[in-house]
Coordinates of C-alpha atoms in Angstrom, one line a residue:
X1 CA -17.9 25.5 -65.5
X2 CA -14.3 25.0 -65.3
X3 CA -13.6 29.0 -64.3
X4 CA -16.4 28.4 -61.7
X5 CA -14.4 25.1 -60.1
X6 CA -11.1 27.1 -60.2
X7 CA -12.4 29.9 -58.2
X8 CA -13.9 27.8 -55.6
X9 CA -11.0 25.6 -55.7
X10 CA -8.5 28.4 -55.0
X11 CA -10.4 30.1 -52.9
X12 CA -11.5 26.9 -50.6
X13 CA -7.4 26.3 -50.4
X14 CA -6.7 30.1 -50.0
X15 CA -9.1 29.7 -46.4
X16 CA -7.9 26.1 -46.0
X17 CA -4.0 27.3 -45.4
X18 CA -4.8 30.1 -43.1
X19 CA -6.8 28.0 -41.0
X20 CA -4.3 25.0 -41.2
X21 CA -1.2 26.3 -41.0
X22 CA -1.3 28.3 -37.9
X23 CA -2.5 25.1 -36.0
X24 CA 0.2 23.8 -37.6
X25 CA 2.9 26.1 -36.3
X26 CA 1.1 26.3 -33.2
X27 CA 1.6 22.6 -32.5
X28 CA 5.4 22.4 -33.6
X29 CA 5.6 25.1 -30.5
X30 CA 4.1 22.7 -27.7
X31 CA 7.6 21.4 -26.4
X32 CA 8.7 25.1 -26.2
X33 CA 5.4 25.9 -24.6
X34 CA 5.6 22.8 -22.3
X35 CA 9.0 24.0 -20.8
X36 CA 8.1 27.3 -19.8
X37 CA 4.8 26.5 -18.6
X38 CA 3.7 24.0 -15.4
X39 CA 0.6 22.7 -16.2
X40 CA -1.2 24.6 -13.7
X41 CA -0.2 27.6 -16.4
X42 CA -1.8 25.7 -19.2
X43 CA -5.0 25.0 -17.2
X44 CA -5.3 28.8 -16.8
X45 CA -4.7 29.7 -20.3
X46 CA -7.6 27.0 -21.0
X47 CA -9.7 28.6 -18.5
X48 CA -9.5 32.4 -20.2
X49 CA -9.6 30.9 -23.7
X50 CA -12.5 29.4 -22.5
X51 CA -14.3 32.5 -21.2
X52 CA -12.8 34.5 -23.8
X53 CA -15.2 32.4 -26.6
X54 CA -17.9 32.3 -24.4
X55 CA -17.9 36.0 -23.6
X56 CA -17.6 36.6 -27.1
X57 CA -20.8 35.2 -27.9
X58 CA -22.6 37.9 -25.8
X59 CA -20.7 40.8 -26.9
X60 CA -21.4 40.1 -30.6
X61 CA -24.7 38.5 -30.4
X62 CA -24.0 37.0 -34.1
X63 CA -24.4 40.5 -35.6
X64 CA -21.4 39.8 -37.8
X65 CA -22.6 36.9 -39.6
X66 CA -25.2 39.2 -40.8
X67 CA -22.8 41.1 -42.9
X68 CA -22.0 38.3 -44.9
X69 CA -25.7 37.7 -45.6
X70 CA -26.6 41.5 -46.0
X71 CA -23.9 42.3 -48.0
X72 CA -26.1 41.5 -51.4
X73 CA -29.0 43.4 -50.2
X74 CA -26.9 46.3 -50.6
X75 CA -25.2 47.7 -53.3
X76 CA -21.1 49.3 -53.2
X77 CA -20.9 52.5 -52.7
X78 CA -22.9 54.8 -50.1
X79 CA -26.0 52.2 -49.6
X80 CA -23.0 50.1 -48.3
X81 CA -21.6 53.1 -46.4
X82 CA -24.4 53.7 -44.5
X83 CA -25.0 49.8 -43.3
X84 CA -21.5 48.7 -42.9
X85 CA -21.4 52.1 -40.5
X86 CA -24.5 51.7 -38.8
X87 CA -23.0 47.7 -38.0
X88 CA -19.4 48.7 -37.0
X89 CA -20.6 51.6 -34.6
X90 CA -23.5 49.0 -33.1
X91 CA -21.1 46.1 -32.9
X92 CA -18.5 47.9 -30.9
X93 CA -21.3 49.6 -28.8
X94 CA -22.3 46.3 -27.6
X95 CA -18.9 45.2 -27.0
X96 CA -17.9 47.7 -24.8
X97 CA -21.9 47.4 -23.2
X98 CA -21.2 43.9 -22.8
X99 CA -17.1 43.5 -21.5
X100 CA -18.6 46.2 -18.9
X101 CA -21.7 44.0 -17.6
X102 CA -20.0 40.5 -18.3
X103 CA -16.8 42.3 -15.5
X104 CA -19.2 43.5 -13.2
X105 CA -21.2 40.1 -13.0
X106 CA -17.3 38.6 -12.6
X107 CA -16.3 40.1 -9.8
X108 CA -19.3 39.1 -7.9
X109 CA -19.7 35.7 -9.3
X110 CA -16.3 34.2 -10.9
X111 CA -14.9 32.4 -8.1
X112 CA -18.2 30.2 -8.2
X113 CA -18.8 29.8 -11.8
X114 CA -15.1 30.0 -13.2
X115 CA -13.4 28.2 -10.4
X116 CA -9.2 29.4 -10.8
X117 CA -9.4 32.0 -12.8
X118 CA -8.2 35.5 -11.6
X119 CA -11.2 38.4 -12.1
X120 CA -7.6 40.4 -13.1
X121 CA -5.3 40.5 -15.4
X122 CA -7.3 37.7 -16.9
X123 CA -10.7 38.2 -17.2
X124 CA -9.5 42.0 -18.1
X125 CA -7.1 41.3 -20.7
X126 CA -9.6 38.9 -22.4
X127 CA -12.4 40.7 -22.9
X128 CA -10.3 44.0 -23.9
X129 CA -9.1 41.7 -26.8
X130 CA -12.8 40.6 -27.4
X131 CA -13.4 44.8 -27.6
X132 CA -10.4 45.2 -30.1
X133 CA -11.4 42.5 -32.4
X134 CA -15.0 43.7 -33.3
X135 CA -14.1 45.6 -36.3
X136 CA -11.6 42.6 -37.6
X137 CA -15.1 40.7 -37.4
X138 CA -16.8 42.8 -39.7
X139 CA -13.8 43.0 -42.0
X140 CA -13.9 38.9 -42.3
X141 CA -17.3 39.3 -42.9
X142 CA -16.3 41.7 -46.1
X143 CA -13.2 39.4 -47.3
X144 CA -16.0 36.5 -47.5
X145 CA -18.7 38.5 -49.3
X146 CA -16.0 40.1 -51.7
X147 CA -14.3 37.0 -52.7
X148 CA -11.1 38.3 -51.4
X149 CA -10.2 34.7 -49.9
X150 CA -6.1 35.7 -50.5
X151 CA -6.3 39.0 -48.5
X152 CA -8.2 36.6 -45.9
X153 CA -5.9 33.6 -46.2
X154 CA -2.7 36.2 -45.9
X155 CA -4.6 37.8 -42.8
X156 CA -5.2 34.9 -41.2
X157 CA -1.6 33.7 -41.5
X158 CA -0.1 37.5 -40.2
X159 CA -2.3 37.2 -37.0
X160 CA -1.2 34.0 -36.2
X161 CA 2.6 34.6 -37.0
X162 CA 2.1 37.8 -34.8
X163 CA 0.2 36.3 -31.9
X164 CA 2.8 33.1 -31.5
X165 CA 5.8 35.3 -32.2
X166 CA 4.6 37.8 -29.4
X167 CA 3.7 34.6 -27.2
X168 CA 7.2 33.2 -27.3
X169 CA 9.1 36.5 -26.6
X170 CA 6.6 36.9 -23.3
X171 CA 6.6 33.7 -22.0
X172 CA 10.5 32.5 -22.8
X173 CA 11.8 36.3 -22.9
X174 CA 9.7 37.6 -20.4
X175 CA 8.5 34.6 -18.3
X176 CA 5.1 35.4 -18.0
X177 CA 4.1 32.4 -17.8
X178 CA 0.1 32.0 -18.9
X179 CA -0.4 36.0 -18.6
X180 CA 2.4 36.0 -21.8
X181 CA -0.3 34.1 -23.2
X182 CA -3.1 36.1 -22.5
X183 CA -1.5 39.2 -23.2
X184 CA 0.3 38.4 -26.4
X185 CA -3.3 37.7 -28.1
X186 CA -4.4 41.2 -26.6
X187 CA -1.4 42.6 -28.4
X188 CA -2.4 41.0 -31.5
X189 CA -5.8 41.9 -31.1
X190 CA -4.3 45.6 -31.3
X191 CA -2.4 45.5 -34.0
X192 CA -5.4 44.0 -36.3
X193 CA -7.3 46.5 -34.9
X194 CA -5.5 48.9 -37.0
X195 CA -5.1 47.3 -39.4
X196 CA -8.6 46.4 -40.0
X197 CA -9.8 50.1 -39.6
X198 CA -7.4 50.6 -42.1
X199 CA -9.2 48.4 -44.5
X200 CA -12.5 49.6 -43.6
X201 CA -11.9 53.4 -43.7
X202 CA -13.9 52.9 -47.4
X203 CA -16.4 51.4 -46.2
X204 CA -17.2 53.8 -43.3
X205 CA -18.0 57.6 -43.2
X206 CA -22.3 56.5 -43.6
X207 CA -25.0 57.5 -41.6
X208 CA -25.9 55.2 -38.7
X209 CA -29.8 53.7 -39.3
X210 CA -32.0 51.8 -37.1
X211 CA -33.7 51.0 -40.4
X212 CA -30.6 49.2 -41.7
X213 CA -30.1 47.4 -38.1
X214 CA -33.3 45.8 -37.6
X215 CA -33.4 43.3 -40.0
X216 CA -29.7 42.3 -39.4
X217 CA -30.1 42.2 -35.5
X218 CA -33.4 39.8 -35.7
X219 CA -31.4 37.8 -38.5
X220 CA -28.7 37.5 -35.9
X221 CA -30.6 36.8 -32.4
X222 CA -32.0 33.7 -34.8
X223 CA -28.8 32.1 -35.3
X224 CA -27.5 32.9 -31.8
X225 CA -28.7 30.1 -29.7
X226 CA -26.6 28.1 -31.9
X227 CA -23.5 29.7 -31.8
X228 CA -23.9 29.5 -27.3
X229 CA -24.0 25.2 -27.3
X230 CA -20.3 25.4 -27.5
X231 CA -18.1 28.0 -26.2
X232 CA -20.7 27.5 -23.0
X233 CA -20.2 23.5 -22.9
X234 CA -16.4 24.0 -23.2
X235 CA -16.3 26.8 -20.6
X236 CA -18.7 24.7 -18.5
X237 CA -16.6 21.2 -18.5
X238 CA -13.4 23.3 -17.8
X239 CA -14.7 24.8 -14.9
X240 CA -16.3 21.6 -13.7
X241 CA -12.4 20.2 -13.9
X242 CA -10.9 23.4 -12.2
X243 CA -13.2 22.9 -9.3
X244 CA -13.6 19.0 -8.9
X245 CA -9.9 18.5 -9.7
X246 CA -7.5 21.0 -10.1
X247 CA -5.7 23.5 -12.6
X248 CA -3.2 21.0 -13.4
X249 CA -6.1 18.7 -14.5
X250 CA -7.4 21.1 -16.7
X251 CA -4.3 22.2 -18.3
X252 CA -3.4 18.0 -18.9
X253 CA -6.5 17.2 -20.4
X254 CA -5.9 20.9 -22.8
X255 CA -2.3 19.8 -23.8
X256 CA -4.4 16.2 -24.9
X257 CA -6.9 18.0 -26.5
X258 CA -4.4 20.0 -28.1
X259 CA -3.2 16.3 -30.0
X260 CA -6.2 14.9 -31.0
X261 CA -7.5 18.2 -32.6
X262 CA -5.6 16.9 -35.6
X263 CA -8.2 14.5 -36.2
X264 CA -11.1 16.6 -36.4
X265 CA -9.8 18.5 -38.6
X266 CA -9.9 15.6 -40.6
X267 CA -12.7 15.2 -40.1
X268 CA -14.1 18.8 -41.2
X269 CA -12.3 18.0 -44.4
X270 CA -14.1 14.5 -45.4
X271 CA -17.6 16.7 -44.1
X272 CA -16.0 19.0 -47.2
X273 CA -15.2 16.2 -49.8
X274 CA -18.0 14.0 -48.7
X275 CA -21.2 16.7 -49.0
X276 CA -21.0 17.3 -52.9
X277 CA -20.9 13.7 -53.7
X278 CA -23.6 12.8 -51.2
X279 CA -25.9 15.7 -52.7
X280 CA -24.7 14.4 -56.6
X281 CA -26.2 11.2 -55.7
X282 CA -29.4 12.0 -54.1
X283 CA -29.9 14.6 -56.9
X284 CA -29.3 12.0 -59.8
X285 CA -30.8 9.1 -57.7
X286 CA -29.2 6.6 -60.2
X287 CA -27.9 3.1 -58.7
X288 CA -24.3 4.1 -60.0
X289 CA -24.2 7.2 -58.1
X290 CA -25.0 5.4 -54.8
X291 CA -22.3 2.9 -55.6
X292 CA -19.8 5.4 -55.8
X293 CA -21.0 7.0 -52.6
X294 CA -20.3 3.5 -51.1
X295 CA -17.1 3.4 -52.4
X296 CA -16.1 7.2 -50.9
X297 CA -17.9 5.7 -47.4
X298 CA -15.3 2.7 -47.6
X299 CA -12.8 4.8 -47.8
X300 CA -12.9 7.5 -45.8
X301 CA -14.1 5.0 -43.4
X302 CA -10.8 3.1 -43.6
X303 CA -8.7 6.6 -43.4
X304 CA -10.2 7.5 -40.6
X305 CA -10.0 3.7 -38.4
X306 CA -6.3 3.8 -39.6
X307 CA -5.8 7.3 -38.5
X308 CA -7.8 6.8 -34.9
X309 CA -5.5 4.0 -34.4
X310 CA -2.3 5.8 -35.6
X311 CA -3.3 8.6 -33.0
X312 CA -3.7 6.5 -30.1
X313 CA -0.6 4.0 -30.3
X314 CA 2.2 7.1 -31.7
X315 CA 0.9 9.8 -30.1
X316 CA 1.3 8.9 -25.9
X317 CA 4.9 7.9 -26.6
X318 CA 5.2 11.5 -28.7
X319 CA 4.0 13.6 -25.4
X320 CA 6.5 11.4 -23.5
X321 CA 9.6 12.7 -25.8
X322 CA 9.0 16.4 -26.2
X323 CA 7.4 17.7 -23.2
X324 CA 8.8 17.8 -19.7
X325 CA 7.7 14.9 -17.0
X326 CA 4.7 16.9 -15.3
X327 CA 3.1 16.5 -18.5
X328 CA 2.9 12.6 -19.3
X329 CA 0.0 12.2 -17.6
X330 CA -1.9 13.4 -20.5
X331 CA -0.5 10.5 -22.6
X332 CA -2.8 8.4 -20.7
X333 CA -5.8 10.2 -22.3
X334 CA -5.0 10.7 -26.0
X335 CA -6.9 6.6 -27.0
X336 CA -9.7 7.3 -24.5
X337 CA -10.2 10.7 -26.2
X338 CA -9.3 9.6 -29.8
X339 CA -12.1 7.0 -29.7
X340 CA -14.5 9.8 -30.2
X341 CA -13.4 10.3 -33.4
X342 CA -15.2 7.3 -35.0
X343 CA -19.0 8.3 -34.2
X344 CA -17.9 12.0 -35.8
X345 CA -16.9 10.3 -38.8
X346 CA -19.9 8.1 -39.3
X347 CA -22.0 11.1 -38.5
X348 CA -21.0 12.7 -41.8
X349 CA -21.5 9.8 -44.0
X350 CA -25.3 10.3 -42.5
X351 CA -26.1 13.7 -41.3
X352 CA -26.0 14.8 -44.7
X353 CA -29.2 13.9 -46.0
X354 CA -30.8 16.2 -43.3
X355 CA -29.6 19.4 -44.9
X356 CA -30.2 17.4 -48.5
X357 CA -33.6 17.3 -47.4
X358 CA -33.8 20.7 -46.1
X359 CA -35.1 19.3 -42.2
X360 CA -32.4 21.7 -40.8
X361 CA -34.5 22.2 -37.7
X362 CA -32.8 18.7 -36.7
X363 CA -29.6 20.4 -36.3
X364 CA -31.2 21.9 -33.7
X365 CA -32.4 19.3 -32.0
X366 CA -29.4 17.3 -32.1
X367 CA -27.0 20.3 -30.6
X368 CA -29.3 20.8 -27.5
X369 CA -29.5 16.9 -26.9
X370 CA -25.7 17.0 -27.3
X371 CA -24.9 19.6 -25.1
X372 CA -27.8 18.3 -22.3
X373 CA -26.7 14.6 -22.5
X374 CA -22.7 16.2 -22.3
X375 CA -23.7 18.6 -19.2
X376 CA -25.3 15.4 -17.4
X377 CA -22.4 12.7 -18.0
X378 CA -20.1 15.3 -16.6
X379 CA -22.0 16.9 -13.4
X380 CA -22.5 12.7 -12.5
X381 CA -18.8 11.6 -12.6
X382 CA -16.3 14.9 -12.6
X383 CA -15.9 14.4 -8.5
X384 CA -15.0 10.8 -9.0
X385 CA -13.2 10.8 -12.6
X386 CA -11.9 13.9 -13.3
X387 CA -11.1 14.6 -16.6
X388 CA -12.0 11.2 -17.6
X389 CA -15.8 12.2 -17.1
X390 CA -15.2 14.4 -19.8
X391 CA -13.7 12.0 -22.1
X392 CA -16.9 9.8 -21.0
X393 CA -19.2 12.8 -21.7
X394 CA -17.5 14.0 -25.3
X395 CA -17.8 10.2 -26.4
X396 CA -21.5 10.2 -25.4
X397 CA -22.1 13.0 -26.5
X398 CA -20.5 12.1 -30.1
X399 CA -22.0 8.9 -30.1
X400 CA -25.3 10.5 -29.5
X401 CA -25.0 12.5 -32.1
X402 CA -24.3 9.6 -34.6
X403 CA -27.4 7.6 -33.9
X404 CA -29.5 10.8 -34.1
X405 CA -28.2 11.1 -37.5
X406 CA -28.6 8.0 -38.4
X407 CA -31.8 7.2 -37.4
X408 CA -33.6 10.8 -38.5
X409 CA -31.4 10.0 -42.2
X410 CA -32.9 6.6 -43.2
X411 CA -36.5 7.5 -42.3
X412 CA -35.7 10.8 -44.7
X413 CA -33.5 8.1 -47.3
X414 CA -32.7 4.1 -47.5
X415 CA -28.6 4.9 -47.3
X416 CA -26.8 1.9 -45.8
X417 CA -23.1 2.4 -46.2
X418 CA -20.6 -0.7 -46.1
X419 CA -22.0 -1.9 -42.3
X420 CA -20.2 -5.2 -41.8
X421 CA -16.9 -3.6 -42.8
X422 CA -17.2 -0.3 -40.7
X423 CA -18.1 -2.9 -38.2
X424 CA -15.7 -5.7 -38.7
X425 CA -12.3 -2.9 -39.0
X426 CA -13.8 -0.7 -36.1
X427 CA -13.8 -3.4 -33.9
X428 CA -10.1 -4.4 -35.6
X429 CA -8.6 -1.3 -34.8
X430 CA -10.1 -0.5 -31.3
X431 CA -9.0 -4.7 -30.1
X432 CA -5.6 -3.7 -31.3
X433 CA -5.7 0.0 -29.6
X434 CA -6.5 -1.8 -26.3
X435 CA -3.4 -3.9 -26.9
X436 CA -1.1 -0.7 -27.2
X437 CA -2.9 0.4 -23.8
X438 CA -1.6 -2.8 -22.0
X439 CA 1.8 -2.8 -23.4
X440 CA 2.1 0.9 -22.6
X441 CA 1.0 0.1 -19.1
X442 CA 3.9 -2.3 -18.2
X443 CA 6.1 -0.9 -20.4
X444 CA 7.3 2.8 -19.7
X445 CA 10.3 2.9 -22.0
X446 CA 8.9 5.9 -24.4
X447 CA 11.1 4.8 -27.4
X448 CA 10.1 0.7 -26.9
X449 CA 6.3 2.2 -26.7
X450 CA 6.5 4.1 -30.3
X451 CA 8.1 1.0 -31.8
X452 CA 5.0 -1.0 -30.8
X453 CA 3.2 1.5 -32.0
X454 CA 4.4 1.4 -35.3
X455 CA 4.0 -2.3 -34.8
X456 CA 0.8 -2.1 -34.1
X457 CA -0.2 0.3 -36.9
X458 CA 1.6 -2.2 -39.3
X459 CA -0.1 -5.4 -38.1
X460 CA -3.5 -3.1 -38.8
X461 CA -3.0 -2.5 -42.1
X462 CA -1.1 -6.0 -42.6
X463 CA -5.1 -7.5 -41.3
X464 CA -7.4 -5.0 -43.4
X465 CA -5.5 -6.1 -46.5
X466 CA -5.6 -9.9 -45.4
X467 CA -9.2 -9.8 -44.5
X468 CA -10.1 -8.2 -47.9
X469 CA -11.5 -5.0 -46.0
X470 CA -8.5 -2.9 -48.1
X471 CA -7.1 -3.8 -50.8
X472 CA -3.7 -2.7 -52.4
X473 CA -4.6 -3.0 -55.6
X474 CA -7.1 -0.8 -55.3
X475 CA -4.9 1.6 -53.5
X476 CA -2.3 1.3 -55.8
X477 CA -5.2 2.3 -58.7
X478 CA -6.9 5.2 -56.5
X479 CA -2.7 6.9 -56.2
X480 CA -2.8 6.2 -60.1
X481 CA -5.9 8.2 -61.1
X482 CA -4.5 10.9 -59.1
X483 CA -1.6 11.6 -60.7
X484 CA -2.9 11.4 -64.1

């Protein structure tokens, strides 16, 4: 048991620092990025990154996941040959197919449905990277099934140390401007495409089967509709901004986005830690178990108000010190945005007991309601709001998702975390958020604005521990196990 928990361990941080620490690096780069760039570059750069994901959809059509899947069915050596063969050439084969149709369609079409974004370079150089980053696909695929999470974590790490590196000599060498962008992932895309032939060249040389595809291609066109919802919503509501408002609005409300991402990344790590103690309980359906899983609600709970509130009162007066006046607007947005962290959060403490249960076809559900209820919010308000109709529509669409979850979870299972408190602390930390809105509105001094801030973040956790909603001794003990 304890070799099983060290290899999941090191492999779940192996894939956790090369997903991490690119964003990481990535972010450190936004004043650079925000001096070279007007925002009308970083609405563009939204706008292909955008497409790119969408495109990418069609020209894989999920056929990768299934290598991960069918991987066991198949045994090392020429049985994998043949499959991992008869995958690559298809995969790439519908790439090209696709990029082809997708361009065509483009140059008709673009200027209506993809409102400021050039048919070329831009919508050329993205799909050419989608085309070069097939195989890498397939080799991901292959790092997953084989347990090679260090290769994958190393990877991961190169093409992101490769792509900024090549980004920052285009746009501050070159002055590119968004095309650096566009064209340094290309250039990546490239590179790994070498590289990954270079790993595959043992797994290829098989005979290409129809036999083999079949059952992979149906297991794939199963899962696609899921993998559309988002790259289309986030295409959609960009080009909805592009056309209502302008470039500039669309590259504000990215640099925004580009802060608050932070804090759902959090929140895909609580979904991490929270899922095995949420399935423990159900599974032993003891009354201690559920206490404990009352205990882990409380507190992630209370990490995550603290940090919503942290977010919203530091962050505006951040954006104001390191990046250049066309950009402060998008301070304005970052506690309107950040609010839609809150539903996410209480939407793991209860979506959980649908995949406990094994009703996944409420996943389903829930994604299409999302995406229609997000579609409707923005068509209604983008002429009027701008990119504060997508705020509006994220927030409902979030919130949406929460009550779903919590409703379809307690008629499946009775689980009633800590109510009053998430109540009593939400309502806390938003009353004290508004407060930081007002101040920062008659205030403009960026440097007075991060000292309320920390003010205001101080007086928070100065309240949760008077009002008994957190409790330093209990900190104090929880720091203590950990170390032991």
């Amino acid at each position: 048991m304890s070799g099983k928990f060290k290899e999941i361990g090191g492999a779940t941080l192996n894939y956790g620092i090369g997903k991490f620490l690119p964003q990481v690096i990535g972010f450190f780069l936004i004043p650079l990025y925000t001096m070279y760039l007007t925002p009308e570059d970083y609405g563009m750069v939204e706008l292909a990154t955008a497409f790119g994901a969408f495109s990418l959809i069609f020209m894989r059509l999920a056929l990768p996941g299934s290598v991960a899947r069918f991987y066991y069915e198949h045994k090392e050596g020429p049985e994998l040959k043949d499959y991992i063969t008869t995958i690559y050439w298809s995969l790439l084969g519908i790439s090209v197919g696709m990029a082809a149709l997708i361009y065509v369609v483009s140059y008709f079409f673009l200027y209506k449905l993809v409102p400021g974004l050039p048919l070329w370079p831009f919508v050329g150089v993205v799909l050419l990277t989608d085309i070069f980053s097939a195989n890498s696909e397939i080799q991901k695929r292959l790092l997953q099934a084989r347990k090679q999470s260090a290769y994958s974590a190393k990877l991961s790490i190169a093409t992101s140390l490769i792509g900024i590196s090549t980004a920052v000599v285009l746009v501050v060498g070159f002055e590119m401007g968004a095309l650096g962008i566009v064209c340094a992932s290309l250039m990546g895309s490239v590179i790994f495409f070498i590289q990954a032939q270079f790993y595959l060249r043992k797994d290829m040389g098989g005979n290409f089967s129809f036999k083999l595809l079949i059952p992979s291609f149906k297991y794939a066109l199963n899962i696609l509709p899921s993998h559309l919802v988002t790259p289309f919503g986030n295409l959609l509501s960009r080009s909805l901004l592009s056309g209502f408002a302008s470039l500039a609005a669309v590259g504000l409300y990215s640099l925004a986005m580009r802060f608050i991402t932070p804090l759902y990344l959090i929140s895909d790590a609580f979904n991490t830690a929270f899922s095995p103690i949420y399935f423990e309980a159900r599974k032993k359906d003891e009354p201690d178990g559920y206490k404990k899983l009352e205990d882990a609600c409380k507190k992630i709970w209370l990490i995550a108000i603290f940090m919503f509130v942290a977010a919203s009162t530091l962050t505006p007066s951040l954006i104001h010190l390191i990046t250049p006046e066309r950009y402060h607007p998008a301070a304005e947005l970052i506690p309107f945005m950040a609010i839609s962290f809150l539903p996410t959060v209480l939407t793991v403490m209860y979506s959980n007991e649908m995949y406990y249960s094994k009703k996944t076809a409420w996943v389903s559900v829930i994604a299409i309601t999302r995406f229609l209820s997000n579609l409707a919010i923005a068509l209604l308000f983008i002429e009027q709001w701008g990119y504060y109709a997508l705020i509006l529509a994220k927030f409902m669409e979030n919130t949406i998702i929460m009550l779903f979850s919590i409703f379809i979870s307690r008629k499946m299972f009775n689980f009633n975390p800590n109510v009053p408190l998430i109540i009593k602390s939400g309502l806390l930390g938003i009353a004290l958020v508004t407060v930081s809105v007002f101040f920062s509105y008659y205030q403009t001094n960026s440097y007075l604005q991060l000292a309320f801030g920390l003010a205001i973040l101080a007086a928070f956790a100065g309240l949760l521990v008077i009002t008994r909603m957190a409790s330093v001794a209990t900190l104090k003990n929880y720091i203590k196990t950990k170390r032991l």
